[in-house]
């Protein structure tokens, strides 16, 4: 009997990992004038190292099932209080319009026999022509996404390790009501957690809640979403919270589709590395990749779009200038400008009727040295 049960469970797991599935999510659409949106991306994109966390509390609100504002985003400072943040996931007449969309997860099979489910969307523009932009062409840029799901924690040899979301703007994800990852920055916005570190119990069903916001202005491209899970997700009906998105279990239609051929794994887009792609072998220039807003045609070399900024040396004193040495990239002094006196008459190599001159630091030009006495002016 145990052997039959084991074979049945193994067959069930294999079948589960061979199917794709759909889950719904709600989008809150905002007007650009709403506080906390239409953020100046150019202002914050100069420092690519910014990865800010601490925007929300570590525990999901048990009554609203939504994240709560914690401490603010110290490096961005684009949300300054809980009122601005809480509106992100509230239906407010005249401020928000809601749209219900669907994520389709496809299985990805790896060489080590593990499988994960993934949503790969590029571009990712979930409400173009909807919400406040219904019937209007162009990008609808200011929105937040809310998704409430659940999964059965059944680990097998084919189970992959990570839940992850690759997106822009701010992202927070909760498993069993606890914050497992969060992101609100500009540098390669990818967040993930290994489920083996969460002390989950085999066979138990857990809630998985995700929240994503796109708040930046038109200078921030939000064209790519990678949403991965090692387990099949189901819409988690929370009475009074998401009945409009997720019908009660008794009326919820099946979310799985017939088995399909696994799609190829989508590699991440290549990235420019200044030391490798932009080196002009001139130590007196600072080599840098092009800005993130630069569109590089497919097949083109990154080197065609690099910048090479000359190193600036101190030249505040034009009489004692410094210049970059191309052999070592260091600023080194040039020969000092010495101004010889002007001679009215030269007799046997001796100047008679002289005008002493000195180098002017601000221009590097020779000017009359008014500090010299009469004796210096007679003979030189």
Short mmCIF file of C-alpha atoms in Angstrom, two decimals:
data_model
loop_
_atom_site.label_atom_id
_atom_site.label_comp_id
_atom_site.label_asym_id
_atom_site.label_seq_id
_atom_site.Cartn_x
_atom_site.Cartn_y
_atom_site.Cartn_z
CA UNK A 1 0.00 0.00 0.00
CA UNK A 2 2.83 2.42 0.89
CA UNK A 3 4.59 1.66 -2.40
CA UNK A 4 1.39 2.40 -4.37
CA UNK A 5 0.91 5.66 -2.46
CA UNK A 6 4.54 6.68 -3.14
CA UNK A 7 4.15 6.01 -6.88
CA UNK A 8 0.91 8.00 -6.93
CA UNK A 9 2.54 10.99 -5.20
CA UNK A 10 5.56 10.85 -7.52
CA UNK A 11 3.28 10.81 -10.57
CA UNK A 12 1.28 13.73 -9.14
CA UNK A 13 4.43 15.81 -8.58
CA UNK A 14 5.77 15.09 -12.08
CA UNK A 15 2.45 16.05 -13.65
CA UNK A 16 2.32 19.24 -11.60
CA UNK A 17 5.74 20.29 -12.86
CA UNK A 18 4.77 19.68 -16.49
CA UNK A 19 1.90 22.16 -16.61
CA UNK A 20 1.63 25.90 -16.86
CA UNK A 21 -0.91 27.81 -14.78
CA UNK A 22 -2.63 31.18 -14.48
CA UNK A 23 -3.16 33.40 -11.44
CA UNK A 24 -4.92 36.79 -11.35
CA UNK A 25 -3.58 40.04 -9.93
CA UNK A 26 -5.05 43.49 -9.30
CA UNK A 27 -3.56 46.71 -10.70
CA UNK A 28 -4.23 50.09 -9.05
CA UNK A 29 -3.84 52.85 -11.66
CA UNK A 30 -2.85 56.36 -10.45
CA UNK A 31 -2.71 59.81 -12.01
CA UNK A 32 0.77 61.38 -12.34
CA UNK A 33 -0.26 64.16 -9.93
CA UNK A 34 -0.77 61.76 -7.03
CA UNK A 35 1.87 62.09 -4.22
CA UNK A 36 4.39 59.25 -4.31
CA UNK A 37 4.24 58.92 -8.12
CA UNK A 38 5.83 60.58 -11.18
CA UNK A 39 9.18 60.48 -9.35
CA UNK A 40 12.15 62.11 -11.13
CA UNK A 41 14.14 59.01 -12.13
CA UNK A 42 17.05 60.99 -13.61
CA UNK A 43 17.76 62.46 -10.17
CA UNK A 44 18.14 59.01 -8.62
CA UNK A 45 19.70 57.04 -11.50
CA UNK A 46 23.21 58.53 -11.27
CA UNK A 47 24.19 56.24 -8.40
CA UNK A 48 23.72 52.73 -9.76
CA UNK A 49 24.66 51.18 -6.41
CA UNK A 50 21.49 52.29 -4.62
CA UNK A 51 19.57 49.34 -3.23
CA UNK A 52 17.24 50.64 -0.56
CA UNK A 53 15.21 48.56 1.89
CA UNK A 54 13.24 49.23 5.03
CA UNK A 55 10.28 50.87 3.31
CA UNK A 56 7.74 48.46 4.84
CA UNK A 57 7.31 46.60 8.12
CA UNK A 58 8.47 42.99 8.44
CA UNK A 59 4.96 41.62 9.09
CA UNK A 60 1.96 41.86 6.74
CA UNK A 61 -1.04 43.58 8.33
CA UNK A 62 -3.24 40.62 9.45
CA UNK A 63 -6.47 42.59 8.97
CA UNK A 64 -5.90 44.28 5.59
CA UNK A 65 -3.40 41.70 4.24
CA UNK A 66 -1.36 44.60 2.86
CA UNK A 67 2.14 45.90 3.71
CA UNK A 68 2.47 48.75 6.18
CA UNK A 69 4.76 51.76 5.87
CA UNK A 70 7.73 51.47 8.15
CA UNK A 71 10.61 53.86 8.09
CA UNK A 72 10.71 55.49 4.70
CA UNK A 73 13.17 55.08 1.91
CA UNK A 74 16.22 56.90 3.28
CA UNK A 75 18.18 57.14 0.04
CA UNK A 76 15.24 57.97 -2.22
CA UNK A 77 12.98 59.82 0.21
CA UNK A 78 10.15 59.73 -2.34
CA UNK A 79 7.62 58.43 0.20
CA UNK A 80 7.66 60.35 3.46
CA UNK A 81 4.68 59.04 5.45
CA UNK A 82 2.29 56.11 5.83
CA UNK A 83 -0.59 57.97 4.14
CA UNK A 84 1.36 58.28 0.88
CA UNK A 85 2.34 54.60 1.01
CA UNK A 86 -1.02 53.14 2.13
CA UNK A 87 -2.80 54.71 -0.84
CA UNK A 88 -0.70 52.49 -3.12
CA UNK A 89 -3.00 49.52 -2.48
CA UNK A 90 -6.35 51.21 -1.81
CA UNK A 91 -9.34 51.76 -4.07
CA UNK A 92 -10.08 55.49 -3.75
CA UNK A 93 -12.67 57.20 -6.01
CA UNK A 94 -11.10 59.95 -8.10
CA UNK A 95 -7.58 58.74 -7.26
CA UNK A 96 -7.38 55.10 -8.40
CA UNK A 97 -8.91 52.89 -11.03
CA UNK A 98 -8.50 49.12 -10.76
CA UNK A 99 -7.80 46.59 -13.49
CA UNK A 100 -7.66 42.80 -13.05
CA UNK A 101 -5.04 40.99 -15.15
CA UNK A 102 -3.56 37.48 -15.25
CA UNK A 103 -0.03 36.09 -14.90
CA UNK A 104 0.71 32.92 -16.91
CA UNK A 105 3.52 30.82 -15.42
CA UNK A 106 5.39 28.37 -17.62
CA UNK A 107 7.63 25.53 -16.38
CA UNK A 108 11.38 25.87 -16.99
CA UNK A 109 13.43 22.65 -16.90
CA UNK A 110 17.13 22.74 -15.99
CA UNK A 111 20.03 20.39 -16.63
CA UNK A 112 20.18 19.38 -12.95
CA UNK A 113 16.58 18.05 -13.31
CA UNK A 114 15.08 20.88 -11.26
CA UNK A 115 12.03 22.80 -12.43
CA UNK A 116 10.66 26.23 -11.67
CA UNK A 117 7.70 28.24 -12.96
CA UNK A 118 8.34 31.64 -14.51
CA UNK A 119 6.62 34.70 -15.90
CA UNK A 120 8.93 36.46 -18.38
CA UNK A 121 7.45 39.62 -19.88
CA UNK A 122 9.42 42.05 -22.01
CA UNK A 123 8.02 44.60 -22.38
CA UNK A 124 5.89 44.61 -19.23
CA UNK A 125 3.18 47.26 -19.53
CA UNK A 126 0.17 45.73 -17.77
CA UNK A 127 -2.39 48.54 -18.21
CA UNK A 128 -1.63 50.37 -21.44
CA UNK A 129 -4.97 51.55 -22.80
CA UNK A 130 -6.70 50.71 -19.50
CA UNK A 131 -7.54 52.46 -16.22
CA UNK A 132 -7.15 56.23 -16.52
CA UNK A 133 -5.77 55.67 -20.05
CA UNK A 134 -8.70 53.60 -21.30
CA UNK A 135 -8.92 54.03 -25.06
CA UNK A 136 -5.77 56.20 -25.08
CA UNK A 137 -2.54 55.16 -26.81
CA UNK A 138 0.87 55.38 -25.16
CA UNK A 139 2.40 54.24 -21.89
CA UNK A 140 0.32 54.09 -18.70
CA UNK A 141 3.20 54.39 -16.23
CA UNK A 142 1.92 54.96 -12.69
CA UNK A 143 0.50 51.87 -11.02
CA UNK A 144 0.82 49.29 -8.25
CA UNK A 145 0.22 45.52 -8.39
CA UNK A 146 -1.25 43.37 -5.60
CA UNK A 147 -1.34 39.56 -5.74
CA UNK A 148 -2.51 37.09 -3.06
CA UNK A 149 -1.52 33.47 -3.68
CA UNK A 150 -0.92 30.20 -1.85
CA UNK A 151 1.23 27.13 -2.44
CA UNK A 152 1.58 23.64 -1.02
CA UNK A 153 5.06 23.08 0.36
CA UNK A 154 5.92 19.69 -1.18
CA UNK A 155 9.66 19.32 -1.85
CA UNK A 156 10.96 16.75 -4.31
CA UNK A 157 14.25 16.19 -6.14
CA UNK A 158 12.98 18.41 -8.96
CA UNK A 159 12.07 21.38 -6.73
CA UNK A 160 14.16 24.48 -7.43
CA UNK A 161 15.35 26.67 -4.54
CA UNK A 162 14.26 30.26 -5.08
CA UNK A 163 11.25 32.53 -5.13
CA UNK A 164 12.31 35.67 -7.02
CA UNK A 165 10.98 38.81 -8.69
CA UNK A 166 13.02 40.89 -11.16
CA UNK A 167 11.37 44.27 -11.67
CA UNK A 168 11.78 48.04 -11.33
CA UNK A 169 10.27 50.41 -8.80
CA UNK A 170 9.59 49.03 -5.32
CA UNK A 171 8.89 45.34 -4.61
CA UNK A 172 7.92 43.53 -1.40
CA UNK A 173 7.03 39.85 -0.97
CA UNK A 174 5.62 38.01 2.05
CA UNK A 175 5.42 34.27 2.79
CA UNK A 176 3.24 33.22 5.71
CA UNK A 177 2.77 36.92 6.50
CA UNK A 178 6.51 37.59 6.91
CA UNK A 179 8.62 39.82 4.65
CA UNK A 180 11.03 37.58 2.69
CA UNK A 181 12.49 40.16 0.31
CA UNK A 182 12.15 43.83 -0.52
CA UNK A 183 13.65 46.23 -3.07
CA UNK A 184 13.34 49.92 -3.90
CA UNK A 185 16.40 51.10 -5.86
CA UNK A 186 18.00 51.46 -9.29
CA UNK A 187 20.73 48.81 -9.48
CA UNK A 188 19.61 45.61 -11.23
CA UNK A 189 16.41 45.31 -9.25
CA UNK A 190 16.34 41.60 -8.45
CA UNK A 191 15.12 40.09 -5.17
CA UNK A 192 15.02 36.44 -4.17
CA UNK A 193 14.76 34.08 -1.21
CA UNK A 194 15.66 30.40 -0.81
CA UNK A 195 12.61 28.61 0.60
CA UNK A 196 14.90 26.20 2.48
CA UNK A 197 15.90 29.07 4.80
CA UNK A 198 12.31 29.83 5.87
CA UNK A 199 11.66 26.81 8.16
CA UNK A 200 8.54 25.79 6.24
CA UNK A 201 6.81 22.50 7.06
CA UNK A 202 6.57 19.77 4.43
CA UNK A 203 2.99 19.30 3.21
CA UNK A 204 1.65 22.55 4.66
CA UNK A 205 -0.04 25.27 2.57
CA UNK A 206 1.34 28.82 2.90
CA UNK A 207 0.16 32.24 1.66
CA UNK A 208 2.43 34.15 -0.71
CA UNK A 209 1.62 37.87 -1.15
CA UNK A 210 3.41 40.16 -3.61
CA UNK A 211 3.31 43.94 -4.10
CA UNK A 212 4.99 45.87 -6.95
CA UNK A 213 4.81 49.61 -7.76
CA UNK A 214 6.01 51.62 -10.76
CA UNK A 215 6.36 55.21 -9.51
CA UNK A 216 9.03 56.82 -11.74
CA UNK A 217 8.50 59.33 -14.55
CA UNK A 218 8.94 58.70 -18.28
CA UNK A 219 12.76 58.64 -17.94
CA UNK A 220 12.60 55.22 -16.21
CA UNK A 221 11.97 52.29 -18.56
CA UNK A 222 9.91 49.53 -16.91
CA UNK A 223 10.06 47.06 -19.72
CA UNK A 224 10.92 43.73 -18.11
CA UNK A 225 9.40 41.43 -15.47
CA UNK A 226 10.83 38.08 -14.32
CA UNK A 227 8.64 36.41 -11.68
CA UNK A 228 9.80 32.91 -10.59
CA UNK A 229 8.40 30.34 -8.15
CA UNK A 230 9.46 26.74 -7.35
CA UNK A 231 5.85 25.75 -6.56
CA UNK A 232 2.49 25.91 -8.35
CA UNK A 233 0.63 28.99 -7.13
CA UNK A 234 -3.12 29.29 -6.63
CA UNK A 235 -5.20 32.38 -6.08
CA UNK A 236 -5.76 32.72 -2.32
CA UNK A 237 -9.30 33.89 -1.62
CA UNK A 238 -9.36 36.23 1.39
CA UNK A 239 -13.00 37.13 2.18
CA UNK A 240 -13.60 40.86 1.98
CA UNK A 241 -10.10 41.51 0.59
CA UNK A 242 -9.89 40.07 -2.91
CA UNK A 243 -13.27 38.51 -3.71
CA UNK A 244 -13.32 40.55 -6.93
CA UNK A 245 -10.01 39.02 -8.02
CA UNK A 246 -10.12 35.52 -6.57
CA UNK A 247 -13.53 33.79 -6.42
CA UNK A 248 -14.27 31.58 -3.40
CA UNK A 249 -12.90 28.01 -3.78
CA UNK A 250 -16.33 26.53 -4.53
CA UNK A 251 -16.72 28.65 -7.68
CA UNK A 252 -13.07 29.13 -8.68
CA UNK A 253 -12.39 27.74 -12.18
CA UNK A 254 -9.34 25.52 -12.69
CA UNK A 255 -6.18 27.49 -13.37
CA UNK A 256 -4.03 24.82 -15.03
CA UNK A 257 -3.73 24.15 -18.74
CA UNK A 258 -2.87 20.96 -20.63
CA UNK A 259 0.84 20.06 -20.70
CA UNK A 260 2.87 22.11 -23.14
CA UNK A 261 6.39 21.94 -24.48
CA UNK A 262 8.68 23.76 -22.01
CA UNK A 263 9.73 27.12 -23.46
CA UNK A 264 13.45 27.85 -23.73
CA UNK A 265 15.10 29.52 -20.79
CA UNK A 266 15.29 33.27 -21.40
CA UNK A 267 18.79 34.53 -20.56
CA UNK A 268 19.10 37.95 -18.94
CA UNK A 269 20.02 40.77 -21.33
CA UNK A 270 23.78 41.39 -21.67
CA UNK A 271 25.28 44.24 -19.65
CA UNK A 272 28.14 46.62 -20.35
CA UNK A 273 31.19 46.36 -18.07
CA UNK A 274 33.34 49.50 -18.32
CA UNK A 275 36.67 47.77 -17.54
CA UNK A 276 36.04 45.21 -20.28
CA UNK A 277 33.95 46.98 -22.94
CA UNK A 278 35.07 50.63 -22.69
CA UNK A 279 38.84 50.51 -22.03
CA UNK A 280 40.57 52.89 -24.50
CA UNK A 281 44.04 52.08 -23.03
CA UNK A 282 44.49 55.74 -22.12
CA UNK A 283 45.15 56.07 -18.37
CA UNK A 284 44.32 59.79 -18.61
CA UNK A 285 40.61 59.19 -19.34
CA UNK A 286 37.77 57.84 -17.21
CA UNK A 287 36.00 55.14 -19.21
CA UNK A 288 32.27 54.58 -18.63
CA UNK A 289 29.36 52.67 -20.16
CA UNK A 290 26.48 54.56 -21.74
CA UNK A 291 23.54 55.63 -19.58
CA UNK A 292 20.69 53.19 -18.94
CA UNK A 293 18.40 55.29 -21.16
CA UNK A 294 20.63 54.75 -24.22
CA UNK A 295 19.07 52.28 -26.64
CA UNK A 296 21.77 50.04 -28.12
CA UNK A 297 20.64 48.19 -31.27
CA UNK A 298 20.83 44.40 -31.16
CA UNK A 299 24.21 43.16 -32.37
CA UNK A 300 25.97 46.49 -31.78
CA UNK A 301 29.12 46.72 -29.68
CA UNK A 302 28.94 48.41 -26.28
CA UNK A 303 32.25 50.12 -27.12
CA UNK A 304 30.52 52.28 -29.73
CA UNK A 305 28.47 53.93 -26.99
CA UNK A 306 31.10 54.37 -24.25
CA UNK A 307 32.27 57.72 -22.92
CA UNK A 308 35.91 58.65 -22.22
CA UNK A 309 36.16 61.70 -19.95
CA UNK A 310 39.64 63.28 -19.67
CA UNK A 311 41.11 63.40 -16.17
CA UNK A 312 41.19 67.02 -14.94
CA UNK A 313 44.37 68.14 -13.21
CA UNK A 314 44.73 71.21 -10.97
CA UNK A 315 45.41 74.22 -13.18
CA UNK A 316 44.29 76.97 -10.80
CA UNK A 317 47.83 78.41 -11.06
CA UNK A 318 48.55 78.81 -14.77
CA UNK A 319 52.20 79.50 -14.00
CA UNK A 320 52.61 76.12 -12.31
CA UNK A 321 50.18 73.94 -14.28
CA UNK A 322 49.70 70.18 -13.88
CA UNK A 323 49.09 67.70 -16.67
CA UNK A 324 48.09 64.01 -16.77
CA UNK A 325 50.98 61.69 -17.59
CA UNK A 326 49.76 59.16 -20.21
CA UNK A 327 52.27 56.62 -18.87
CA UNK A 328 50.77 56.34 -15.40
CA UNK A 329 47.53 58.35 -15.36
CA UNK A 330 48.81 60.70 -12.64
CA UNK A 331 48.73 64.50 -12.57
CA UNK A 332 52.30 65.86 -12.67
CA UNK A 333 53.63 69.46 -12.70
CA UNK A 334 54.72 71.11 -15.93
CA UNK A 335 57.80 73.41 -16.04
CA UNK A 336 57.12 76.70 -14.25
CA UNK A 337 56.74 79.76 -16.49
CA UNK A 338 59.66 82.19 -15.88
CA UNK A 339 59.26 85.70 -17.31
CA UNK A 340 62.58 87.41 -18.33
CA UNK A 341 62.72 91.21 -18.03
CA UNK A 342 62.22 93.33 -21.10
CA UNK A 343 65.32 95.32 -22.09
CA UNK A 344 65.27 98.73 -23.69
CA UNK A 345 68.95 98.32 -24.66
CA UNK A 346 71.40 95.43 -24.54
CA UNK A 347 75.09 96.21 -24.27
CA UNK A 348 77.61 93.36 -24.15
CA UNK A 349 74.89 91.03 -22.87
CA UNK A 350 73.82 93.46 -20.13
CA UNK A 351 70.34 94.96 -20.24
CA UNK A 352 69.93 98.68 -19.70
CA UNK A 353 66.55 100.26 -19.04
CA UNK A 354 64.75 97.11 -17.88
CA UNK A 355 61.16 96.29 -17.19
CA UNK A 356 60.93 93.29 -14.72
CA UNK A 357 58.04 90.92 -15.41
CA UNK A 358 56.32 88.15 -13.47
CA UNK A 359 53.91 85.35 -14.45
CA UNK A 360 50.26 86.06 -13.58
CA UNK A 361 48.79 82.85 -11.97
CA UNK A 362 45.25 83.38 -13.26
CA UNK A 363 46.22 83.65 -16.94
CA UNK A 364 49.80 82.37 -17.29
CA UNK A 365 50.74 85.62 -19.05
CA UNK A 366 53.84 87.70 -18.27
CA UNK A 367 52.97 91.06 -16.72
CA UNK A 368 54.97 93.97 -15.22
CA UNK A 369 56.37 93.17 -11.78
CA UNK A 370 55.53 96.33 -9.82
CA UNK A 371 57.29 95.00 -6.71
CA UNK A 372 60.80 95.53 -8.14
CA UNK A 373 62.86 98.60 -7.19
CA UNK A 374 64.68 101.19 -9.31
CA UNK A 375 67.95 99.23 -9.26
CA UNK A 376 66.27 96.28 -10.90
CA UNK A 377 64.96 98.50 -13.62
CA UNK A 378 68.30 100.14 -14.52
CA UNK A 379 70.37 97.07 -15.22
CA UNK A 380 69.35 93.44 -15.75
#
